[in-house]
Coordinates of C-alpha atoms and ligand atoms in Angstrom, one line a residue:
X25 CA 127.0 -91.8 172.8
X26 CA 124.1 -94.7 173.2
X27 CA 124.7 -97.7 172.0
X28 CA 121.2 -97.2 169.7
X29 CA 123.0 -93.9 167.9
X30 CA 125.9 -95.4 167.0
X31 CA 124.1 -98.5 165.3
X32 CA 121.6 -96.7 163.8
X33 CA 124.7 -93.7 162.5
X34 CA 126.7 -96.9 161.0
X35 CA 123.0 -98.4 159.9
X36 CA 122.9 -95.4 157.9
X37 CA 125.8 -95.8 155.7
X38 CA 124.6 -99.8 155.0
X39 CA 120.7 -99.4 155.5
X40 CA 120.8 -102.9 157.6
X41 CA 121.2 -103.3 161.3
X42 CA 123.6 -106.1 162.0
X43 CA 122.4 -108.7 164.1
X44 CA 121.7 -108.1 167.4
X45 CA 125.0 -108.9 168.9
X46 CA 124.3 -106.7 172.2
X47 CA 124.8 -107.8 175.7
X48 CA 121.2 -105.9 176.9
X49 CA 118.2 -106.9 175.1
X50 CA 116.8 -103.8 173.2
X51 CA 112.8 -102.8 173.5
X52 CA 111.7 -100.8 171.3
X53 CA 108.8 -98.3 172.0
X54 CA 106.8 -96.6 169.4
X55 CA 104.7 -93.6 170.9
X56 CA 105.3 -91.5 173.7
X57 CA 101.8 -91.6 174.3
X58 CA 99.9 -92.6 177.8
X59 CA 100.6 -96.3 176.9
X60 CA 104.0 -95.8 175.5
X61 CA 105.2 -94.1 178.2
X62 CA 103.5 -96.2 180.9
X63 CA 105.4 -98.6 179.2
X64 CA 108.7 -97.2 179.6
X65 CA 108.3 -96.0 183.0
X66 CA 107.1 -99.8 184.1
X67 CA 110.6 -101.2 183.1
X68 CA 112.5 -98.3 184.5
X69 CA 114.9 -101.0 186.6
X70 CA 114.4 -103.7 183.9
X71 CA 118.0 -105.0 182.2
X72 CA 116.7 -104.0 179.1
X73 CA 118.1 -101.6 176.6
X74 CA 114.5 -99.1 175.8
X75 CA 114.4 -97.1 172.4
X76 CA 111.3 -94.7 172.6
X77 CA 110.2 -93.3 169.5
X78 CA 108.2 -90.7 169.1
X79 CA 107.0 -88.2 165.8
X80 CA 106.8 -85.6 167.7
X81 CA 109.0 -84.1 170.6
X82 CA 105.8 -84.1 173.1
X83 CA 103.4 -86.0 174.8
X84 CA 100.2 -84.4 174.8
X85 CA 97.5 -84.3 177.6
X86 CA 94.8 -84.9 175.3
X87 CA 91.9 -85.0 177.9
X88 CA 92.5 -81.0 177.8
X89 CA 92.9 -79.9 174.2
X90 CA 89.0 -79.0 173.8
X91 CA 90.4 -76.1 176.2
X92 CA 93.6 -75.3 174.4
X93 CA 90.6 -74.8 171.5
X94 CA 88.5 -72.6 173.5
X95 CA 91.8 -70.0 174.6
X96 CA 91.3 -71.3 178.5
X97 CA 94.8 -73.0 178.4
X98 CA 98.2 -72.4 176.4
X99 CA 99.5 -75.8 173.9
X100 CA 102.5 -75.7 176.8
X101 CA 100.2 -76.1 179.7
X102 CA 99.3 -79.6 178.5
X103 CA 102.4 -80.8 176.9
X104 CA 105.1 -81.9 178.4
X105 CA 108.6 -83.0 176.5
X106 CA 109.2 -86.7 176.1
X107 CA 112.9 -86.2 176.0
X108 CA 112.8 -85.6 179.7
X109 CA 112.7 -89.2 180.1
X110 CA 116.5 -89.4 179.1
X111 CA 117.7 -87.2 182.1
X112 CA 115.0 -89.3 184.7
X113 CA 115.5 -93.0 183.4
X114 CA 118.8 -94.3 182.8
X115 CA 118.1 -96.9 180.9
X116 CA 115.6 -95.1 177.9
X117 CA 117.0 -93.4 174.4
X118 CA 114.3 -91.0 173.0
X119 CA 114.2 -90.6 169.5
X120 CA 112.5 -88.1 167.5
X121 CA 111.0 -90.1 164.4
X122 CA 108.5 -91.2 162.8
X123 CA 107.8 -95.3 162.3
X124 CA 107.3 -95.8 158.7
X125 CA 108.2 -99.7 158.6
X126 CA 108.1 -102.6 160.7
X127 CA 109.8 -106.1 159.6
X128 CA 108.4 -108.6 161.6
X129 CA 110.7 -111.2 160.5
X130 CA 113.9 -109.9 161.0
X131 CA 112.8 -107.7 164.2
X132 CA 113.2 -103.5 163.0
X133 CA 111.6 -101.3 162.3
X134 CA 112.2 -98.5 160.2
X135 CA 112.1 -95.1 161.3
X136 CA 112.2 -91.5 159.5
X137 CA 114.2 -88.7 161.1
X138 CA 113.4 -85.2 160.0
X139 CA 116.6 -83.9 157.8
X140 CA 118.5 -87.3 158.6
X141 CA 116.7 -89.9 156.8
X142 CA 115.6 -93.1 157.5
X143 CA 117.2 -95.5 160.0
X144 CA 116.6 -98.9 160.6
X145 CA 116.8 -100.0 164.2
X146 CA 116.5 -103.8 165.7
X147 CA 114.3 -105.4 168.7
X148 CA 113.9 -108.2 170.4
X149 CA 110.6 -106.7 171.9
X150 CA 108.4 -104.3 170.1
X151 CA 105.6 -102.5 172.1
X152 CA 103.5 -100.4 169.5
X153 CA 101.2 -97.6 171.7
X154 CA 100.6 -95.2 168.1
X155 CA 97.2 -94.0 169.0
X156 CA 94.9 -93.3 166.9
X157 CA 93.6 -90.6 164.3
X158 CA 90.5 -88.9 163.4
X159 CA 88.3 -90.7 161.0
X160 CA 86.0 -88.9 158.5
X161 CA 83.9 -91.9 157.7
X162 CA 85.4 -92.3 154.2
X163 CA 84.8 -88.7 153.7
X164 CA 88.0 -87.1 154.2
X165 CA 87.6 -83.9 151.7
X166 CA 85.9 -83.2 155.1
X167 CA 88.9 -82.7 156.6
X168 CA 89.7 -79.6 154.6
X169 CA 86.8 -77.8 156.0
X170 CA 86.2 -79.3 159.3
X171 CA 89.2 -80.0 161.4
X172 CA 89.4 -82.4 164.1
X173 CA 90.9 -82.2 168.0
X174 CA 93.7 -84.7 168.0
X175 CA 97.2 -82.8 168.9
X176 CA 98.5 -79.2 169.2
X177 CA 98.0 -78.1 166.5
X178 CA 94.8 -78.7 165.4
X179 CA 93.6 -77.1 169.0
X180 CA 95.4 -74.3 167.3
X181 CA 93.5 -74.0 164.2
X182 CA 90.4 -74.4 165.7
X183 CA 90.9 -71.5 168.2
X184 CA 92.4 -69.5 165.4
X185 CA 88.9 -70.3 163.1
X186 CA 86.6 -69.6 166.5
X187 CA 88.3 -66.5 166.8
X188 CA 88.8 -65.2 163.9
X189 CA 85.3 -66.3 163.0
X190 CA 83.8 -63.4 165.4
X191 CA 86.3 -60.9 163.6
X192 CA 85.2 -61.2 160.2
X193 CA 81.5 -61.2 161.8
X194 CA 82.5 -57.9 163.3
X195 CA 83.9 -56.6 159.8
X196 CA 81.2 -57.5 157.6
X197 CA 78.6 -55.2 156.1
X198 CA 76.7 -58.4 154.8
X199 CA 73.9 -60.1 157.5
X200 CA 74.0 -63.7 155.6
X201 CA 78.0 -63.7 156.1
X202 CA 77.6 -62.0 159.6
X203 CA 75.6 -64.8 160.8
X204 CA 77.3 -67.4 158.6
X205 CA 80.4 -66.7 161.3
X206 CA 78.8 -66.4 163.7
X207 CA 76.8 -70.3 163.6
X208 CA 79.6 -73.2 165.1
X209 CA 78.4 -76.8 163.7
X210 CA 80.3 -79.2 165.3
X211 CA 80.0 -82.9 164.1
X212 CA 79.8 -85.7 166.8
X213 CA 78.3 -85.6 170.5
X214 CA 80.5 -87.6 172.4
X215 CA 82.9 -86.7 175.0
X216 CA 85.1 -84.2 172.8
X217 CA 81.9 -82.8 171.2
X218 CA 79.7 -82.0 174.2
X219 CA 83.0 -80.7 176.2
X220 CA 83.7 -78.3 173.0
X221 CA 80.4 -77.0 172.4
X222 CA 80.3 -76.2 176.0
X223 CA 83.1 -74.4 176.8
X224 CA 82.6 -73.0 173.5
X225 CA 79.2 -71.5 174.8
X226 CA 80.6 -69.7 177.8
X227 CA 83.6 -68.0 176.1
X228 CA 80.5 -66.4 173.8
X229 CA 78.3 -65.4 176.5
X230 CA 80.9 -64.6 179.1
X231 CA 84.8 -63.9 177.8
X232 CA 83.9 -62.2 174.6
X233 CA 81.2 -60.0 176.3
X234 CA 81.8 -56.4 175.9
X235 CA 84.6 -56.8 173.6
X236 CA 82.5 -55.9 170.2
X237 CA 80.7 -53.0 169.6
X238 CA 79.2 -54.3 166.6
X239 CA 78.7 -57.9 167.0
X240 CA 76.8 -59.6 170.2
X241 CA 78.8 -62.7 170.7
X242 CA 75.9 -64.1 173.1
X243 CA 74.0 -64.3 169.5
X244 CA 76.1 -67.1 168.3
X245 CA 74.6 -70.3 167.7
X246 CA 76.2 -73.4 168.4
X247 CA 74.8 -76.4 167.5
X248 CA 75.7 -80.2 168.2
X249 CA 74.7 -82.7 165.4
X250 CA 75.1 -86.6 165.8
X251 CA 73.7 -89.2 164.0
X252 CA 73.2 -91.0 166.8
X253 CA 69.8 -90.9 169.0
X254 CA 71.8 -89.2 172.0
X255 CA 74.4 -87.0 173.5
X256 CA 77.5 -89.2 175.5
X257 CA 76.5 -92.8 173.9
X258 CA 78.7 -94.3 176.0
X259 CA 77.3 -92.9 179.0
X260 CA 73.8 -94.2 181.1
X261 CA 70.8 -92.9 178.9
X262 CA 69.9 -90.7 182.1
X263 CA 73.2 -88.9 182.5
X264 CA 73.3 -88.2 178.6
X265 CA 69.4 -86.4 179.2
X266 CA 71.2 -84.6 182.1
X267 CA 74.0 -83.4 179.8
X268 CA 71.5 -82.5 176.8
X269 CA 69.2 -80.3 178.9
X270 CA 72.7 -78.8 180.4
X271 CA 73.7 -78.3 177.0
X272 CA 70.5 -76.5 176.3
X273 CA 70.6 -74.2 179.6
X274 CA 74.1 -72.9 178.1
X275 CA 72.1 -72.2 174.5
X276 CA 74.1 -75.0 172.6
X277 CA 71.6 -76.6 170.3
X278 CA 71.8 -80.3 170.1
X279 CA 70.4 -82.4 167.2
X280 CA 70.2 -86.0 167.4
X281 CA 69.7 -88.6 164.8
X282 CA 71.1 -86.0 162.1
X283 CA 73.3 -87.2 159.4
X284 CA 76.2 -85.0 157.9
X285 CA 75.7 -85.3 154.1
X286 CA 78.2 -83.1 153.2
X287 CA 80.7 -80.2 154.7
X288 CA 82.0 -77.4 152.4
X289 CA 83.4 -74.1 152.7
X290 CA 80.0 -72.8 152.9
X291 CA 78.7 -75.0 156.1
X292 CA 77.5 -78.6 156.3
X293 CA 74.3 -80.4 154.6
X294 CA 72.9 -82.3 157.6
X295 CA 69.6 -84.0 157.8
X296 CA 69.0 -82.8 153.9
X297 CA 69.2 -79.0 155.0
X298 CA 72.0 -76.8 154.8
X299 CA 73.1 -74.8 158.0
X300 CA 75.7 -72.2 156.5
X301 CA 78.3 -72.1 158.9
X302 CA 82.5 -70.4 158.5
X303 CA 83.2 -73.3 161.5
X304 CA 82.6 -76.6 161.5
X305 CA 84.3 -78.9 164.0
X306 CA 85.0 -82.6 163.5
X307 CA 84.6 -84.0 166.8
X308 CA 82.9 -87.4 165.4
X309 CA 85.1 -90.9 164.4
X310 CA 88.6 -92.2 165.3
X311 CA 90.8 -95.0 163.2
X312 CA 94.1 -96.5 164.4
X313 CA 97.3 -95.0 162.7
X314 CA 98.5 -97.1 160.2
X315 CA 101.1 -98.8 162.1
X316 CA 99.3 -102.1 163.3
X317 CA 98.4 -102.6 159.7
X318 CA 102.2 -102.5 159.1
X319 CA 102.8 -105.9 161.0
X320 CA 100.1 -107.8 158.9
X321 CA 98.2 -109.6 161.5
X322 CA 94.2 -109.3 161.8
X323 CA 92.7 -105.7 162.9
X324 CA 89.1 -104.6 163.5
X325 CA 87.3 -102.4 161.5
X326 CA 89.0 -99.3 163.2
X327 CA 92.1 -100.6 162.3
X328 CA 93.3 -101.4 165.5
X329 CA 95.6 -104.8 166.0
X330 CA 93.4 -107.8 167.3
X331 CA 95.8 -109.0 170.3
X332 CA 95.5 -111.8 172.9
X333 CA 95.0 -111.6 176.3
X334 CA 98.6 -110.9 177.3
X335 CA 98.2 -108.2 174.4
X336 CA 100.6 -110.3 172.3
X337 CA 99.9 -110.0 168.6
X338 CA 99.5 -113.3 167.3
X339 CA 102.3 -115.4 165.0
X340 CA 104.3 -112.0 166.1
X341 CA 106.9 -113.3 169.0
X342 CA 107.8 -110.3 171.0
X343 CA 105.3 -108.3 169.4
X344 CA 102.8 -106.1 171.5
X345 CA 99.8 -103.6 170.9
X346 CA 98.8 -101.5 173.5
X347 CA 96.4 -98.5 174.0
X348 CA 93.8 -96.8 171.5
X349 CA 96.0 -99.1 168.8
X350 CA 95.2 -102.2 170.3
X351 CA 91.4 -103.8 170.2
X352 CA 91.1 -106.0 173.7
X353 CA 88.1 -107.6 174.5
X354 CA 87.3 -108.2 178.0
X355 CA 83.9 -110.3 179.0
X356 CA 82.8 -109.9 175.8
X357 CA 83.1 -106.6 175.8
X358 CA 85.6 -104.2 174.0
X359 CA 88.3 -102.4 176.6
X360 CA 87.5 -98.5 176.1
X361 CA 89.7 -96.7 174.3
X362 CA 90.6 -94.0 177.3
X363 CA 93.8 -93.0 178.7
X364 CA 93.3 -95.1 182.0
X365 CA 93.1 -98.3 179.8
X366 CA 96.3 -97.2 177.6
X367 CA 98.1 -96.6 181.3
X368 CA 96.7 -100.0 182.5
X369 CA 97.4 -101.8 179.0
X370 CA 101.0 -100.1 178.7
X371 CA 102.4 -100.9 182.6
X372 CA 101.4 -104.3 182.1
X373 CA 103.3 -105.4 178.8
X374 CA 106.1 -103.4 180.5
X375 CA 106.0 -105.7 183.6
X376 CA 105.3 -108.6 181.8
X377 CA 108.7 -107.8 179.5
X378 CA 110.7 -107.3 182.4
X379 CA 109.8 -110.7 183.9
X380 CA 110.2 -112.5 180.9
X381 CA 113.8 -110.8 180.7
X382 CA 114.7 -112.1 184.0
X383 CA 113.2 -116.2 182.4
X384 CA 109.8 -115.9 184.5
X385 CA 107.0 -116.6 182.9
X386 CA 103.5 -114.3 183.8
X387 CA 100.4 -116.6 184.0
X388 CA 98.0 -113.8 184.8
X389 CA 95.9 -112.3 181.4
X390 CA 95.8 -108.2 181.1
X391 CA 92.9 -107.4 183.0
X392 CA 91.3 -104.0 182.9
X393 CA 90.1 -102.0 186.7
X394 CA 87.5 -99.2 185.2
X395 CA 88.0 -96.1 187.5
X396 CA 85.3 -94.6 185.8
X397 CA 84.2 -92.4 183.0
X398 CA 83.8 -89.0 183.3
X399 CA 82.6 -85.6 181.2
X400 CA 82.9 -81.9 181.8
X401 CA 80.1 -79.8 180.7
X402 CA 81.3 -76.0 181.1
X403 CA 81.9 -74.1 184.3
X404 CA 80.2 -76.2 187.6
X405 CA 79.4 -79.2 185.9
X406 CA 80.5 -82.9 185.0
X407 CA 79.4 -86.3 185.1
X408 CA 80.9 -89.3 186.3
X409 CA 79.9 -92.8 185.9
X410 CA 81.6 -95.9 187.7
X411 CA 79.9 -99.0 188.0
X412 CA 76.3 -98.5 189.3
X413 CA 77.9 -94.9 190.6
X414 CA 76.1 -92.1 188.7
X415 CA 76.5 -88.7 189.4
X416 CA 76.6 -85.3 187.8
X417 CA 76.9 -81.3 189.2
X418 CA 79.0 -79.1 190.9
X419 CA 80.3 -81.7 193.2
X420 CA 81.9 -83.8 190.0
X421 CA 82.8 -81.0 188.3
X422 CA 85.0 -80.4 191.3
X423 CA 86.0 -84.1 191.4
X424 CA 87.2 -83.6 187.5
X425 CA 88.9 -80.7 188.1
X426 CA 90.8 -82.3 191.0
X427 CA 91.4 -85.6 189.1
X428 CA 92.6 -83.7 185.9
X429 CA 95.0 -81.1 187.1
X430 CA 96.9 -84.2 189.5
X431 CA 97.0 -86.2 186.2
X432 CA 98.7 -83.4 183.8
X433 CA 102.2 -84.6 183.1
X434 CA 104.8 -82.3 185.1
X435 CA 104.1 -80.3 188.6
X436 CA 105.2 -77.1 186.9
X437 CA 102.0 -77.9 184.2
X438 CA 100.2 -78.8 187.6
X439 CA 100.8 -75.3 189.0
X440 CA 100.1 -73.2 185.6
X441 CA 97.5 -75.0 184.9
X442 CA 95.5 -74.7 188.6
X443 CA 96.4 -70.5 188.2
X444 CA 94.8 -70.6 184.6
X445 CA 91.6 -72.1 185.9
X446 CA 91.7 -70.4 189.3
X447 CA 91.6 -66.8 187.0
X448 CA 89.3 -68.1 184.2
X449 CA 86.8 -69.2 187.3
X450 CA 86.6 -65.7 188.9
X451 CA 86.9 -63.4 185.9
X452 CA 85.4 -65.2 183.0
X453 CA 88.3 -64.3 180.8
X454 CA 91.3 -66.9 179.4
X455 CA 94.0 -66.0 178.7
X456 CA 94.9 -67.4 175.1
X457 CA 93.3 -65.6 172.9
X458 CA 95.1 -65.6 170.3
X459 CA 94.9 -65.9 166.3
X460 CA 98.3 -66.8 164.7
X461 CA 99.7 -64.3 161.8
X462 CA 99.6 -65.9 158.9
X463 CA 103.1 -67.0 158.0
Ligands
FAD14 C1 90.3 -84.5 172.2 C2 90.4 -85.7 173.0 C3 89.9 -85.8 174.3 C4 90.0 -86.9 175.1 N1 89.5 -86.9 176.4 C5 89.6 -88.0 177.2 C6 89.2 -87.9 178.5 O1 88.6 -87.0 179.0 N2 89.4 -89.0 179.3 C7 90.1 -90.1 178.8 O2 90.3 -91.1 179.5 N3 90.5 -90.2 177.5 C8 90.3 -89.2 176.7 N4 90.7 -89.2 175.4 C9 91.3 -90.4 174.9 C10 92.8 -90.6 175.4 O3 93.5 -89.4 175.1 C11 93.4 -91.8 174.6 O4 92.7 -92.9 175.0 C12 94.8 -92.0 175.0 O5 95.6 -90.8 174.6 C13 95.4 -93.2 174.3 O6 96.8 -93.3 174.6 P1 97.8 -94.0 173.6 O7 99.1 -94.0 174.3 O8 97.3 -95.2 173.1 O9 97.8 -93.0 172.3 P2 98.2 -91.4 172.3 O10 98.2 -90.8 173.6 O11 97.5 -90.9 171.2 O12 99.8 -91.5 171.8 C14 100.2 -92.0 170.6 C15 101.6 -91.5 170.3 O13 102.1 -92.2 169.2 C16 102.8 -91.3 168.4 N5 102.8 -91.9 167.0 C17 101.8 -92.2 166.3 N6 102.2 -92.7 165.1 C18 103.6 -92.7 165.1 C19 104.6 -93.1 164.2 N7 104.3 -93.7 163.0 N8 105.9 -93.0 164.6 C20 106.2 -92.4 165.8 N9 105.3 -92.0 166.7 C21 104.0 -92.2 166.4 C22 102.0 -90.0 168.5 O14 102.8 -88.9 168.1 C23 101.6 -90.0 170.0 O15 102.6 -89.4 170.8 C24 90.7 -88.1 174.6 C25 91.2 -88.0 173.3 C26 91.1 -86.9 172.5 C27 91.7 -86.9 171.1

């Protein structure tokens, strides 16, 4: 049994974790996400003793939910468990749990086990790479009515409510309610919004074609609000036009510089006008998780832990914030919050830990190398901005297919995922349609 079981089992019985009187020094990482486990992996032949602790059994490709949500891909295809890293890293203990402490004065944290309670584990290095969350704006009654795209399962709600959406528009006798299901609003035009709405407008003129006598499914309208003046803010102003009138070629309606006043069960009130609608999508704000709060140090107005440029958290020795958790300026400009900057930021704090464990000291600041930024906007098309490099089309869209299905976590995911999209591409249909039984 690891040595981190059999504290934690006796830790149980007491509630406090003796002090560290271990030969190894113990890291302890919270989040098996792209900068936890960058992290881990970076400190693979450190001396260290690494605790990895995720909520949930899998780390999720989250660049590819939008098509978990649009039935192109399966929740496995993108998933991949995080418990493999005990049978490929000796040094690593994975436990399933979720952080609901963090003491930094007598170095644990305090962690909740489902059906086993709550343990309290010791470090003498913390890296904290907990993501972040959807944000409602201070809104969150929202939240009932309008999910958000953040893990598995709410890719699976939201292909359960698009589908399900078109049956109930098939069944009804009633022309308000038909077209009531048959109107998508979805909240926020950036990345996850525009890739949503897009994919979303193929499936309705292309894989659901034929397959309702009463109902066209072409006839649904999808519509794209922001409050902001333009699709892809953080994209060049001319790719984000190139994207809108894309957008409009696939019959998504997009409306900038419209407020959402209120969502319901009946639709949204946007703009002052009401747009009845049985799905809206959240694909607007994110906040940090609550754990940087936890260690009581400054945070932005996200919530996300102000660190310094070795992406220390100040007055915190042995402390760390890295990924969407962490806010790092870099020329006066905030790092991205993008799973190349949670790789970058999470490989670095693990090299830097596993030179400071052998007493060398690293002089040179986290730096971030921007590989670029990219967006998929339904079959054949993408954009890409690196640098003064702008481009957009077929070409990128083949550039982000290549780039995507090398970066999914496992070659077997690799391979189903390249069949999936190889079938979708020639046949229009995807395979995952399905709409859970109610339990
Ligand atoms: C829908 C969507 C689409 C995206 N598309 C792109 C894209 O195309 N390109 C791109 O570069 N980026 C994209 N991003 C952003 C990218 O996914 C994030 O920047 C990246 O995942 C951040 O990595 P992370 O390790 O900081 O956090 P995450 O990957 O979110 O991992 C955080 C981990 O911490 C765990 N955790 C949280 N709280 C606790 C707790 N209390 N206890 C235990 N565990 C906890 C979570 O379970 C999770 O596994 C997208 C994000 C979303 C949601």
């Amino acid at each position: 049994m690891s040595a981190i079981l059999a504290e934690t089992r006796r830790d149980e019985a007491t509630a406090v974790v003796e002090a560290p009187r271990r030969e190894r020094k113990r890291v302890v990482i919270i989040g098996g996400g792209f900068a936890g486990l960058a992290a881990a992996h970076a400190l693979r032949y450190s001396d260290a003793e690494l605790v990895l602790i995720d909520r949930r059994n899998h780390h999720i490709f989250q660049p590819l939910l939008y098509q978990v949500a649009t039935a192109v891909l399966s929740p496995s295809e993108i998933a991949a468990p995080i418990r493999q890293l005990e049978a490929t890293q000796r040094n690593v203990t994975v436990l399933l749990a979720e952080v609901t402490g963090i003491d930094i004065a007598s170095h644990t944290i305090e962690a909740s086990s489902p059906g086993v309670g709550v343990r309290k584990i010791g470090f003498d290095y913390l890296v904290i790479a907990t993501g972040m969350r959807p944000s409602y704006f201070g809104h969150d009654e929202f939240a009932r009515y309008a999910p958000a795209l953040k893990n598995l399962n709410d890719a699976e709600t939201i292909r359960a409510k698009i589908l399900g959406a078109f049956e109930r528009a098939a069944t009804t006798e009633d022309e308000g309610e038909r077209a009531r299901q048959m109107t998508f609003v979805l909240v926020g035009a950036g990345p996850t919004g525009v890739e949503l709405a897009a994919s979303l407008a193929q499936m309705v003129k292309v894989t659901l074609r034929g397959n309702f006598r009463r109902i066209d499914p072409s006839k649904a309208s999808i519509i794209l609000l922001d409050a902001g003046k333009r699709v892809l803010p953080t994209f060049a102003e001319s790719l984000s036009r190139k994207v809108a009138g894309h957008l409009d070629k696939l019959g998504v309606t997009v409306l900038p510089g419209v407020k959402v006043e209120t969502v319901d069960e009946q639709g949204v009130i946007a703009g002052g006008n009401r747009i009845p609608s049985a799905t809206v999508l959240w694909t607007a704000g994110v906040m940090a998780s609550p754990i940087p709060k936890m260690l009581g140090s400054k945070t932005d107005r996200a919530g996300r832990a102000l660190v310094d440029p070795f992406l220390k958290v100040v007055d915190a020795p042995g402390v760390f914030v890295v990924g969407d958790a962490a806010s790092v300026m870099q020329d006066e400009h905030p790092v991205p919050g993008v799973a190349q900057a949670a790789i970058q930021e999470g490989r670095y704090v693990g090299r830097l830990i596993a030179k400071e464990l052998k007493g060398q000291k690293v002089k040179r600041p986290f730096r971030y190398f921007d590989k670029g930024n990219m967006a998929v906007v339904g079959k054949n098309y993408a954009v890409l901005q690196r640098g003064w490099l702008h481009t957009s089309g077929f070409l990128t869209w083949l550039v982000w297919a290549f780039v995507h299905v090398l970066s999914l976590p496992q070659l077997q995911n690799r391979l189903r995922v390249q069949r999936q999209w190889l079938w979708s591409y020639f046949t229009g249909q995807r395979s995952s349609r399905l709409i859970p039984e109610p339990p």
